[in-house]
Coordinates of C-alpha atoms and ligand atoms in Angstrom, one line a residue:
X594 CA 137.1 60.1 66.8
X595 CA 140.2 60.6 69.2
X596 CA 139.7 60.9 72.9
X597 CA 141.7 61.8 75.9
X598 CA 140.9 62.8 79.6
X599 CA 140.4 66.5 80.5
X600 CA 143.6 68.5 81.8
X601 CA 142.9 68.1 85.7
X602 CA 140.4 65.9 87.7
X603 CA 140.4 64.9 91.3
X604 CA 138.6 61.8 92.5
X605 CA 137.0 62.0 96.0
X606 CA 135.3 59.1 97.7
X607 CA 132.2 61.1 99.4
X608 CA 130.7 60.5 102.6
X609 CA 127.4 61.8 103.2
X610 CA 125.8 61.1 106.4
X611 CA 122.2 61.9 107.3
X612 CA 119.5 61.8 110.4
X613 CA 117.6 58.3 109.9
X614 CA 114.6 57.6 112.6
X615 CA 115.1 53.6 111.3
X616 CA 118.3 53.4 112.5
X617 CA 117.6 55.0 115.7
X618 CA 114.6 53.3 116.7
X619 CA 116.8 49.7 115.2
X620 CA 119.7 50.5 118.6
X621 CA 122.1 52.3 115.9
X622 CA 123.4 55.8 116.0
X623 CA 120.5 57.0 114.6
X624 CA 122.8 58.4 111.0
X625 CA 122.8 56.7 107.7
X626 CA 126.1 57.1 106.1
X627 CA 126.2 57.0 102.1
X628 CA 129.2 56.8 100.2
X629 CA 130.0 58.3 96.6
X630 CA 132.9 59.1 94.2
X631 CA 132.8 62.2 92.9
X632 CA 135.2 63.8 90.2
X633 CA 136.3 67.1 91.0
X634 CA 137.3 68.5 87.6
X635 CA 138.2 72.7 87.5
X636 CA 137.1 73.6 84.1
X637 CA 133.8 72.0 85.0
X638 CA 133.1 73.3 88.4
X639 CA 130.4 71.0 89.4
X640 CA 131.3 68.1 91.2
X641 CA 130.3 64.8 88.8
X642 CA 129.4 61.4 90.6
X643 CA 130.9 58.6 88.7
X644 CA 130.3 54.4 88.9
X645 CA 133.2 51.7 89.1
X646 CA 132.9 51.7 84.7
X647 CA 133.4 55.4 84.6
X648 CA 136.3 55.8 86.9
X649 CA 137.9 53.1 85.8
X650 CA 137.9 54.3 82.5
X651 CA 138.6 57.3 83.4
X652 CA 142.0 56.1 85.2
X653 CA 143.0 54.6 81.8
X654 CA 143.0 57.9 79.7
X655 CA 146.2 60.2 79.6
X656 CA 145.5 63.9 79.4
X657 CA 148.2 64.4 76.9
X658 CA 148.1 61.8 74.4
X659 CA 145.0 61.5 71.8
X660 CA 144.1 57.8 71.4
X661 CA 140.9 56.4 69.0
X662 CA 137.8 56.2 71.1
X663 CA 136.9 52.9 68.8
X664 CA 140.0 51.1 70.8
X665 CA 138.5 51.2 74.1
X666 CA 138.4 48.1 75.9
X667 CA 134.9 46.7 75.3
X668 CA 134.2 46.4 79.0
X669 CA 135.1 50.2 79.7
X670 CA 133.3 51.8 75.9
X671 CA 129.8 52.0 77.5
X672 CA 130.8 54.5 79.6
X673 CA 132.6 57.0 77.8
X674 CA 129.3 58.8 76.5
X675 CA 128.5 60.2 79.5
X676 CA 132.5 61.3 80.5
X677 CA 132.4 63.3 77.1
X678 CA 128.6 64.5 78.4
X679 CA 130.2 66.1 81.4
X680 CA 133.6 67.0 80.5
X681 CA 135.8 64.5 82.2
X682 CA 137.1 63.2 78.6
X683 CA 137.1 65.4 75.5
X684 CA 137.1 64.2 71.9
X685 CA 139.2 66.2 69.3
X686 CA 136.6 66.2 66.8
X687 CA 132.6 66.0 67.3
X688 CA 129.2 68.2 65.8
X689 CA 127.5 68.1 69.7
X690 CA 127.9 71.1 70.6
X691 CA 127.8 70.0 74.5
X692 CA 131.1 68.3 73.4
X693 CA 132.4 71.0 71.5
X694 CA 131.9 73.4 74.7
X695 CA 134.1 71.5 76.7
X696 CA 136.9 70.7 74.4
X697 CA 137.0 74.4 74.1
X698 CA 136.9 74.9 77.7
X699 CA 139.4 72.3 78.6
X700 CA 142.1 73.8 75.9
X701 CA 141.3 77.6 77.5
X702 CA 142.3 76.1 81.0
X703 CA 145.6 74.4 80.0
X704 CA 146.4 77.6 78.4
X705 CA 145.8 79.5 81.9
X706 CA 148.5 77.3 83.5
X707 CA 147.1 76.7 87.0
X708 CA 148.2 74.4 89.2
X709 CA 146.1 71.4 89.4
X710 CA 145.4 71.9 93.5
X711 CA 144.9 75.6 93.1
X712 CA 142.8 75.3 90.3
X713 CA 140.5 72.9 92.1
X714 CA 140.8 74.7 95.5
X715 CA 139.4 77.9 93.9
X716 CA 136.8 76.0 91.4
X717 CA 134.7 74.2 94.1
X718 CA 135.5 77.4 96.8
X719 CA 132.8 79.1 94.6
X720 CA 129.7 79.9 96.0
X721 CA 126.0 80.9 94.2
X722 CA 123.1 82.2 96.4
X723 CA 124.8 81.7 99.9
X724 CA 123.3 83.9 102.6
X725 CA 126.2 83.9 105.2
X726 CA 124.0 85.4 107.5
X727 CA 121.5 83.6 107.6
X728 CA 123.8 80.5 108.3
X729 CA 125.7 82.0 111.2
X730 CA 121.8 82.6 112.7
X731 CA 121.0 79.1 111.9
X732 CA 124.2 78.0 113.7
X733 CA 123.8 80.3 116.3
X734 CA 127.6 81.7 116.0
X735 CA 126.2 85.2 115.0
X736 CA 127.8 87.2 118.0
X737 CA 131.5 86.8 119.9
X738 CA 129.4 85.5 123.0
X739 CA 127.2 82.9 121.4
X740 CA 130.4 81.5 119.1
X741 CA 132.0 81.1 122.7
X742 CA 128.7 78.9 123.5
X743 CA 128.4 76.9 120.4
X744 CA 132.5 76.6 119.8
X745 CA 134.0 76.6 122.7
X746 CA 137.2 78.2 123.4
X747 CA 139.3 79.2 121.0
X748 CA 142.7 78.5 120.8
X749 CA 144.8 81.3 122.5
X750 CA 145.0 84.9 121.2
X751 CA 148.7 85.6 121.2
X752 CA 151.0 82.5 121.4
X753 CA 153.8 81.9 123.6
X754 CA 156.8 80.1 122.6
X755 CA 159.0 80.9 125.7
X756 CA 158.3 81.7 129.8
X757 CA 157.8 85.4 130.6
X758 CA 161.0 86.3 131.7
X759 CA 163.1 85.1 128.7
X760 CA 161.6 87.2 126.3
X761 CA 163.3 90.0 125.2
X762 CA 161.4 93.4 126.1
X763 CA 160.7 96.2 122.7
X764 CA 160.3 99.5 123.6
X765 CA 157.0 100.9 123.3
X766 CA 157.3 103.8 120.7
X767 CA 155.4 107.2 120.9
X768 CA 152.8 107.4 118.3
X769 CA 153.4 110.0 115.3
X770 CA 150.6 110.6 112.3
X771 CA 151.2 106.9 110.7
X772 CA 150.3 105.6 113.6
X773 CA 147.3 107.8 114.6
X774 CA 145.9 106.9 111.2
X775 CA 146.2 102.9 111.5
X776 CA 144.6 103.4 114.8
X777 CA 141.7 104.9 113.0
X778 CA 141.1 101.8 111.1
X779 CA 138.4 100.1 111.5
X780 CA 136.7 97.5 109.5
X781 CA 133.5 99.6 108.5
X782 CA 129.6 98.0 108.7
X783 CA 127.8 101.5 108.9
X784 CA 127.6 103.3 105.8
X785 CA 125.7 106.8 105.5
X786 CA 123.9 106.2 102.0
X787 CA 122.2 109.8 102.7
X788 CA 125.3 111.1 102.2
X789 CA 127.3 111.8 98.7
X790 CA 131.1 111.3 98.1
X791 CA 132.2 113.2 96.3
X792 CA 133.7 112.7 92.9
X793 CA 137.2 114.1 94.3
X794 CA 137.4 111.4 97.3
X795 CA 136.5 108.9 95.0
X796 CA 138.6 109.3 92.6
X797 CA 142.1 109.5 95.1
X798 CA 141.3 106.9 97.1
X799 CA 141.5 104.9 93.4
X800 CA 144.2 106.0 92.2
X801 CA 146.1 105.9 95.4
X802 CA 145.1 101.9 96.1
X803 CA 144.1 100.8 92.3
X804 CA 146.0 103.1 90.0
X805 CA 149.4 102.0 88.2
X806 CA 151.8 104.9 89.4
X807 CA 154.4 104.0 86.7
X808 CA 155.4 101.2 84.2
X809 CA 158.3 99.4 82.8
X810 CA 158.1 99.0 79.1
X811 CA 159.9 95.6 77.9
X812 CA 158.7 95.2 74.7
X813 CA 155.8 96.4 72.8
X814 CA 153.8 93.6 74.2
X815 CA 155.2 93.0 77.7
X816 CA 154.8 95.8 80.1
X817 CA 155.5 95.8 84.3
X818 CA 153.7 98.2 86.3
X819 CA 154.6 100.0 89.5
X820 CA 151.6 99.8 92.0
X821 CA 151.6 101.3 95.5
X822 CA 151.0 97.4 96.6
X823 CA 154.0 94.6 96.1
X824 CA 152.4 92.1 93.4
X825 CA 154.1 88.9 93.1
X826 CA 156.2 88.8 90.3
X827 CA 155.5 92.4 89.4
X828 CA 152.8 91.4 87.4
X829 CA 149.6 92.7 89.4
X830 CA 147.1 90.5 88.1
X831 CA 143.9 92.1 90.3
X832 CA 141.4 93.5 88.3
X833 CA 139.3 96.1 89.7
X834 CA 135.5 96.2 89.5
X835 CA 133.0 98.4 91.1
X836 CA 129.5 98.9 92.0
X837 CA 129.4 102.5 92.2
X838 CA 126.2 103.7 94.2
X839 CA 125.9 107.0 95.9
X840 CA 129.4 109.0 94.4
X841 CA 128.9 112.5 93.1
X842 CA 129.1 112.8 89.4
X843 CA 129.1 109.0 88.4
X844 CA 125.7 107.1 87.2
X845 CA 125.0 104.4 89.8
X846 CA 126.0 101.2 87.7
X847 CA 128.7 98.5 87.2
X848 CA 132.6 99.7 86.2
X849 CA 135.5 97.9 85.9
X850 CA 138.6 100.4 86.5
X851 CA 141.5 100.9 84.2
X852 CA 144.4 101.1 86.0
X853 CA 147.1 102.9 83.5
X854 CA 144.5 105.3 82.5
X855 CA 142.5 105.5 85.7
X856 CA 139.6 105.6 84.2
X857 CA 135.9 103.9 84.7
X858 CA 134.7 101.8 81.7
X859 CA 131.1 101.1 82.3
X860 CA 129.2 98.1 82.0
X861 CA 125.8 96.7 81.6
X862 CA 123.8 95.9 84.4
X863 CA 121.0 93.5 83.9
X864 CA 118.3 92.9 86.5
X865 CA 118.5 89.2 85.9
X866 CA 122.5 89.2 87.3
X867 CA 120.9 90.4 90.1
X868 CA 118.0 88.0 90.9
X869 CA 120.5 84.8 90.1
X870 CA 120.7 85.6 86.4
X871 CA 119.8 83.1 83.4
X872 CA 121.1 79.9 81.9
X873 CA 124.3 82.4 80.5
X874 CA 123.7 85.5 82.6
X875 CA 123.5 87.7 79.9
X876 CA 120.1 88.2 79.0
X877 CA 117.6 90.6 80.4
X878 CA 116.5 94.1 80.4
X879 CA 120.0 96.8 80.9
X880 CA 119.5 99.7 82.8
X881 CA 122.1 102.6 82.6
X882 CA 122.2 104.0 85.2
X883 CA 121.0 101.0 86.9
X884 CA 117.9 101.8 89.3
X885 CA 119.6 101.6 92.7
X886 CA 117.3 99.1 95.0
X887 CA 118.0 96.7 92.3
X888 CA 121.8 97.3 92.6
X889 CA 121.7 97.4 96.4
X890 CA 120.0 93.8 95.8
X891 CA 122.9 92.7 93.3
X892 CA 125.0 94.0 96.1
X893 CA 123.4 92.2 98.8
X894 CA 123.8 88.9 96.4
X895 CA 127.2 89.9 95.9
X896 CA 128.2 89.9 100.3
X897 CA 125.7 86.9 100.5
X898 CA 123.4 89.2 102.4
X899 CA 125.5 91.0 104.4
X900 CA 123.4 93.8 104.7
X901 CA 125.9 96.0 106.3
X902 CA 127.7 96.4 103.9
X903 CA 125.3 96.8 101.2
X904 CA 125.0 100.7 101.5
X905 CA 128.6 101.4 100.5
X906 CA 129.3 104.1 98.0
X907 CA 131.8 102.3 95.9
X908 CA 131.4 98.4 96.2
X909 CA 135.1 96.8 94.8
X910 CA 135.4 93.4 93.2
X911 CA 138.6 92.2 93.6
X912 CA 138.8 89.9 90.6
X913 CA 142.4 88.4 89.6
X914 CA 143.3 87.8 86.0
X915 CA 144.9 83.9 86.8
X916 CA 146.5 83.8 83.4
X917 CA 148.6 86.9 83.8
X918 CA 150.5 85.4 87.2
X919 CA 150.2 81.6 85.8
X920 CA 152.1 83.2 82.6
X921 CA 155.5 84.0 84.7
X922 CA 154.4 80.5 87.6
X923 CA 153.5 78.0 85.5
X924 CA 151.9 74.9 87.3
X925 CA 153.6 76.7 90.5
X926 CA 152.8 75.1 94.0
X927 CA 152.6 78.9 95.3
X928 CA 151.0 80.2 92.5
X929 CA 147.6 80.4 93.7
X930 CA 148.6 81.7 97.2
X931 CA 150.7 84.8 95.2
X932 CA 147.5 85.9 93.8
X933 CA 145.0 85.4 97.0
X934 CA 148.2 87.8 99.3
X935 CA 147.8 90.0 96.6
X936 CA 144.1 90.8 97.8
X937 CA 145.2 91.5 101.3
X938 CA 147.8 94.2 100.2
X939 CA 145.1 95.7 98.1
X940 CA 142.7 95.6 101.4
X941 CA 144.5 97.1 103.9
X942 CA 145.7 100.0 101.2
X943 CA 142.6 100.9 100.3
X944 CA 140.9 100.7 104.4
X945 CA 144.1 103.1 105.0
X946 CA 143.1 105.6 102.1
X947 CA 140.1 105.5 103.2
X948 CA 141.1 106.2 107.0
X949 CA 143.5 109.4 105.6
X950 CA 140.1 110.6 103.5
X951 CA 137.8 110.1 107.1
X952 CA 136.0 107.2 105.4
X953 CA 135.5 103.6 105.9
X954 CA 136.2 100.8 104.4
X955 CA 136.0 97.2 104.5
X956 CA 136.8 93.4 103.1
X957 CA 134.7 89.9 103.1
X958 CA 135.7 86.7 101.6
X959 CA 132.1 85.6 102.0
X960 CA 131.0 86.1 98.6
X961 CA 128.9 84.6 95.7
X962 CA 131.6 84.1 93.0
X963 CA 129.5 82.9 90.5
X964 CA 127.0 85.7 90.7
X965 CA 129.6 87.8 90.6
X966 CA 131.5 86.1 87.2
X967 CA 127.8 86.2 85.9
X968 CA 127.1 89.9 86.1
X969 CA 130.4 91.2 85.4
X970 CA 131.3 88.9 82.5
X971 CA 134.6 86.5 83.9
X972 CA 135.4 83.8 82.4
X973 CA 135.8 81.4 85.7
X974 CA 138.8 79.7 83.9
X975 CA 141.3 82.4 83.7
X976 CA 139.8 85.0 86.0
X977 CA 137.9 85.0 89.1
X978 CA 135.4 86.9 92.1
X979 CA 138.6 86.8 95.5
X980 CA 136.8 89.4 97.5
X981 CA 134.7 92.0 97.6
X982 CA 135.9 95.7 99.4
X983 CA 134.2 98.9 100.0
X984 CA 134.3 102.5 100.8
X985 CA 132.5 105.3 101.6
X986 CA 131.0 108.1 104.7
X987 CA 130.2 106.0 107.9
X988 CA 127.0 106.9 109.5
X989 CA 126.2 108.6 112.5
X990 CA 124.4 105.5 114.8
X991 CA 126.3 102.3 114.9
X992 CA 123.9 100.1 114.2
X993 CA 126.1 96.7 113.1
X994 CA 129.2 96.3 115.5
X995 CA 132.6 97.5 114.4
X996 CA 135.7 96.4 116.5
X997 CA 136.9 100.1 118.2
X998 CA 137.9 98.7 121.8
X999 CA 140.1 102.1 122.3
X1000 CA 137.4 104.2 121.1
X1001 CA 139.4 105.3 117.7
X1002 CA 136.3 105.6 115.7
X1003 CA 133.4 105.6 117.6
X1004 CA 133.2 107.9 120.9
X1005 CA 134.3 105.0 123.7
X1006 CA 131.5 105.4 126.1
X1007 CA 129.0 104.9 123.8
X1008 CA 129.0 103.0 121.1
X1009 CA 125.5 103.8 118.6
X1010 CA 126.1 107.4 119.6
X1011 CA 128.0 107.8 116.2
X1012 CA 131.4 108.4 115.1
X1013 CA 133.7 110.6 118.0
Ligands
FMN937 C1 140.0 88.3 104.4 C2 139.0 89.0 105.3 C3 137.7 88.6 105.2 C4 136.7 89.2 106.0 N1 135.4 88.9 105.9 C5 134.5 89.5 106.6 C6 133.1 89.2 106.4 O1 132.7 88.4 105.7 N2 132.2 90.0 107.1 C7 132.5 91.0 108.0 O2 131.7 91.6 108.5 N3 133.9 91.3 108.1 C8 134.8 90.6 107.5 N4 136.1 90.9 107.6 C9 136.5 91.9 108.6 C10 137.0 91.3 109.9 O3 135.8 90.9 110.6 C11 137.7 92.4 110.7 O4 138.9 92.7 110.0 C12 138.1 91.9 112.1 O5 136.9 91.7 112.9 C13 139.0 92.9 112.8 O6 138.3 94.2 112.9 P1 139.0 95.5 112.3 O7 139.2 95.3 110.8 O8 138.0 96.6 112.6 O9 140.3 95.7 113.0 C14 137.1 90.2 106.9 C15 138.5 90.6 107.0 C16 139.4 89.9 106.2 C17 140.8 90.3 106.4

């Protein structure tokens, strides 16, 4: 059998540091401190603790050249079963099927070409069962006023790199329609679930933010399209999925969007991606249409229980295929950072079609990733969950806060009176 370590691993001595009452009541600081090293390997995803044996064999193995497990130092051999175990080496040839998996797993990922920071940035950025809100409560940072309490303040709003009367003065501009309509945006956490959109609305707000407008044929099997968003490299790797719940016309359920022929492919929806899913995330009962308070719960898994948002009409994974950017910037340092900009272009096109339309929209990066993969079917090597967006009609009674100082949105003297 012929060995060699996985593509990309990181080691990271650990400190974990817990209350102890011992060490208190013993005139110390009252913390016990615990040190680990843990390898922090992308196509695994889960961080793996590792003993002096296993690191240092670990150190000893090239990730490009095959050499024959029997040659092992004697010293270092005991602790290769449990490296092939988890991942960290993979053997070319091997019936366990545990093995087999990750050989697999580690080719597909050197195919993806990521860069080995970016990789392991966005592997162990994933989160599963988070409730965001519930953690702002527990830190009691849930409003601006209490984060001012618990934080302090925070560094300065605008900065200032010269005194007052060196800077060069811009004229102030009178506002024409562009400008009216980015003062209408505002990020919207107050959807009307009462109320329908209609299949119309829907349907140009995706086309204008999500639809290809054009394309550049190269050769049969290399093709550039023209977005209404800059992409780096031209090759627009963001994949659009939806949850579609309250839009004329279209069955409440999963989509993902094709973008040349703007069109909705539907997708199974199992309970169990819902509730946390099983051991694959496949299994379970599918329901098409899906029953909607079990979407709305998906949905709520989905924002990590961000419960204003839940109630939007069309719910928008933004999920980048890695491999289709990695193709052009391979191992690129900005590689990772192209795709993630990408998201933001996407955002603020989509809050501004929805502006024009009289809808709201919105954007969180606080999002369960590997729900999300789950459900929708990603394979977390060469795609992934970046954020999740939303449209739809705003409701009459703002009930979560939205940021509408100037009164854009919401009627100025008072706000929870509804929209002006
Ligand atoms: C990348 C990104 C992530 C965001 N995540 C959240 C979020 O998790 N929850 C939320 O309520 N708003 C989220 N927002 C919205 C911001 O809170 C909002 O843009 C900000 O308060 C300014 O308000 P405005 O968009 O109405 O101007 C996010 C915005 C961006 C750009």
């Amino acid at each position: 059998m012929k060995i060699r370590r996985c593509a990309v691993v990181f080691l990271e001595p650990r400190e974990d540091v817990a209350f102890e009452l011992e060490s208190l009541l013993a005139g110390g600081d009252g913390l016990r401190r615990e040190r680990r090293w843990l390898a922090l390997a992308p196509h695994i995803g889960e961080e793996v603790e590792l003993d002096g044996t296993e690191r240092e064999l670990l150190g000893q193995l090239s990730p490009g050249q095959w050499i024959e497990a029997d040659g092992l130092d004697v010293d270092l051999a005991p602790a290769l079963p449990r490296l092939l175990t988890e991942g960290l080496v993979v053997a070319d040839s091997d019936g366990d099927a545990v093995r087999a998996g990750w050989r697999e797993r580690d080719a597909r990922f050197r195919e993806v070409h990521w860069h080995p920071l970016g990789a392991t940035l966005h592997a162990f950025t994933r989160w599963e069962g988070v409730d965001a809100v519930q953690n702002s409560k527990d830190s009691r940072t849930e409003t601006a006023v209490e984060m001012r309490q618990v934080l302090g303040a925070p560094p300065v709003e605008a900065a200032t790199r010269t005194e007052d009367d060196a800077r060069v003065a811009l004229p102030r501009i009178a506002p024409n329609d562009f400008d009216r309509l980015l003062a209408r945006r505002a990020t919207c956490r107050n959807f009307d679930p009462s109320r329908l959109l209609p299949f119309e609305a829907f349907a140009r707000v995706m086309q204008r933010v999500f639809a290809a407008q054009a394309e550049v044929r190269v050769s049969e099997d290399t093709v550039f399209l023209k977005k209404n968003v800059p992409s780096g490299g031209g090759l627009h790797p963001m994949e659009c999925y939806l949850v579609v719940q309250h839009v004329e016309g279209v069955a409440p359920g999963l989509y993902h969007y094709h973008a040349t022929d703007h069109a909705l492919e539907p997708l199974p929806f199992r309970a169990t991606d819902a509730a946390g899913g099983s051991e694959d995330g496949r299994e379970g009962d599918e329901a098409i249409p899906a029953e909607p308070s079990a979407l709305r719960r998906f949905v709520m898994d989905m924002v990590a229980q961000q419960h204003w948002f839940a109630d939007a009409h069309v719910v928008v994974l933004l999920s980048p295929r890695f491999d289709r950017t990695f193709w052009k910037y391979r191992q690129h340092a900005k590689g990772y950072r192209v795709v993630a900009l990408e998201g933001g272009h996407l955002s603020q096109t989509l809050y501004l079609s929805a502006t024009e339309a009289g809808l709201g929209a919105f954007i969180t990066g606080a999002i369960n990733e590997k729900q999300l993969e789950r459900a929708f079917g990603l394979d977390p090597v060469s795609q992934g969950a970046l954020a999740i967006c939303g449209f739809g009609w705003r409701g009459p009674v703002m009930e979560t806060a939205e940021l509408d100082p100037a009164g854009e949105v919401w009627a100025p003297a008072a706000p929870g009176m509804g929209p002006a």
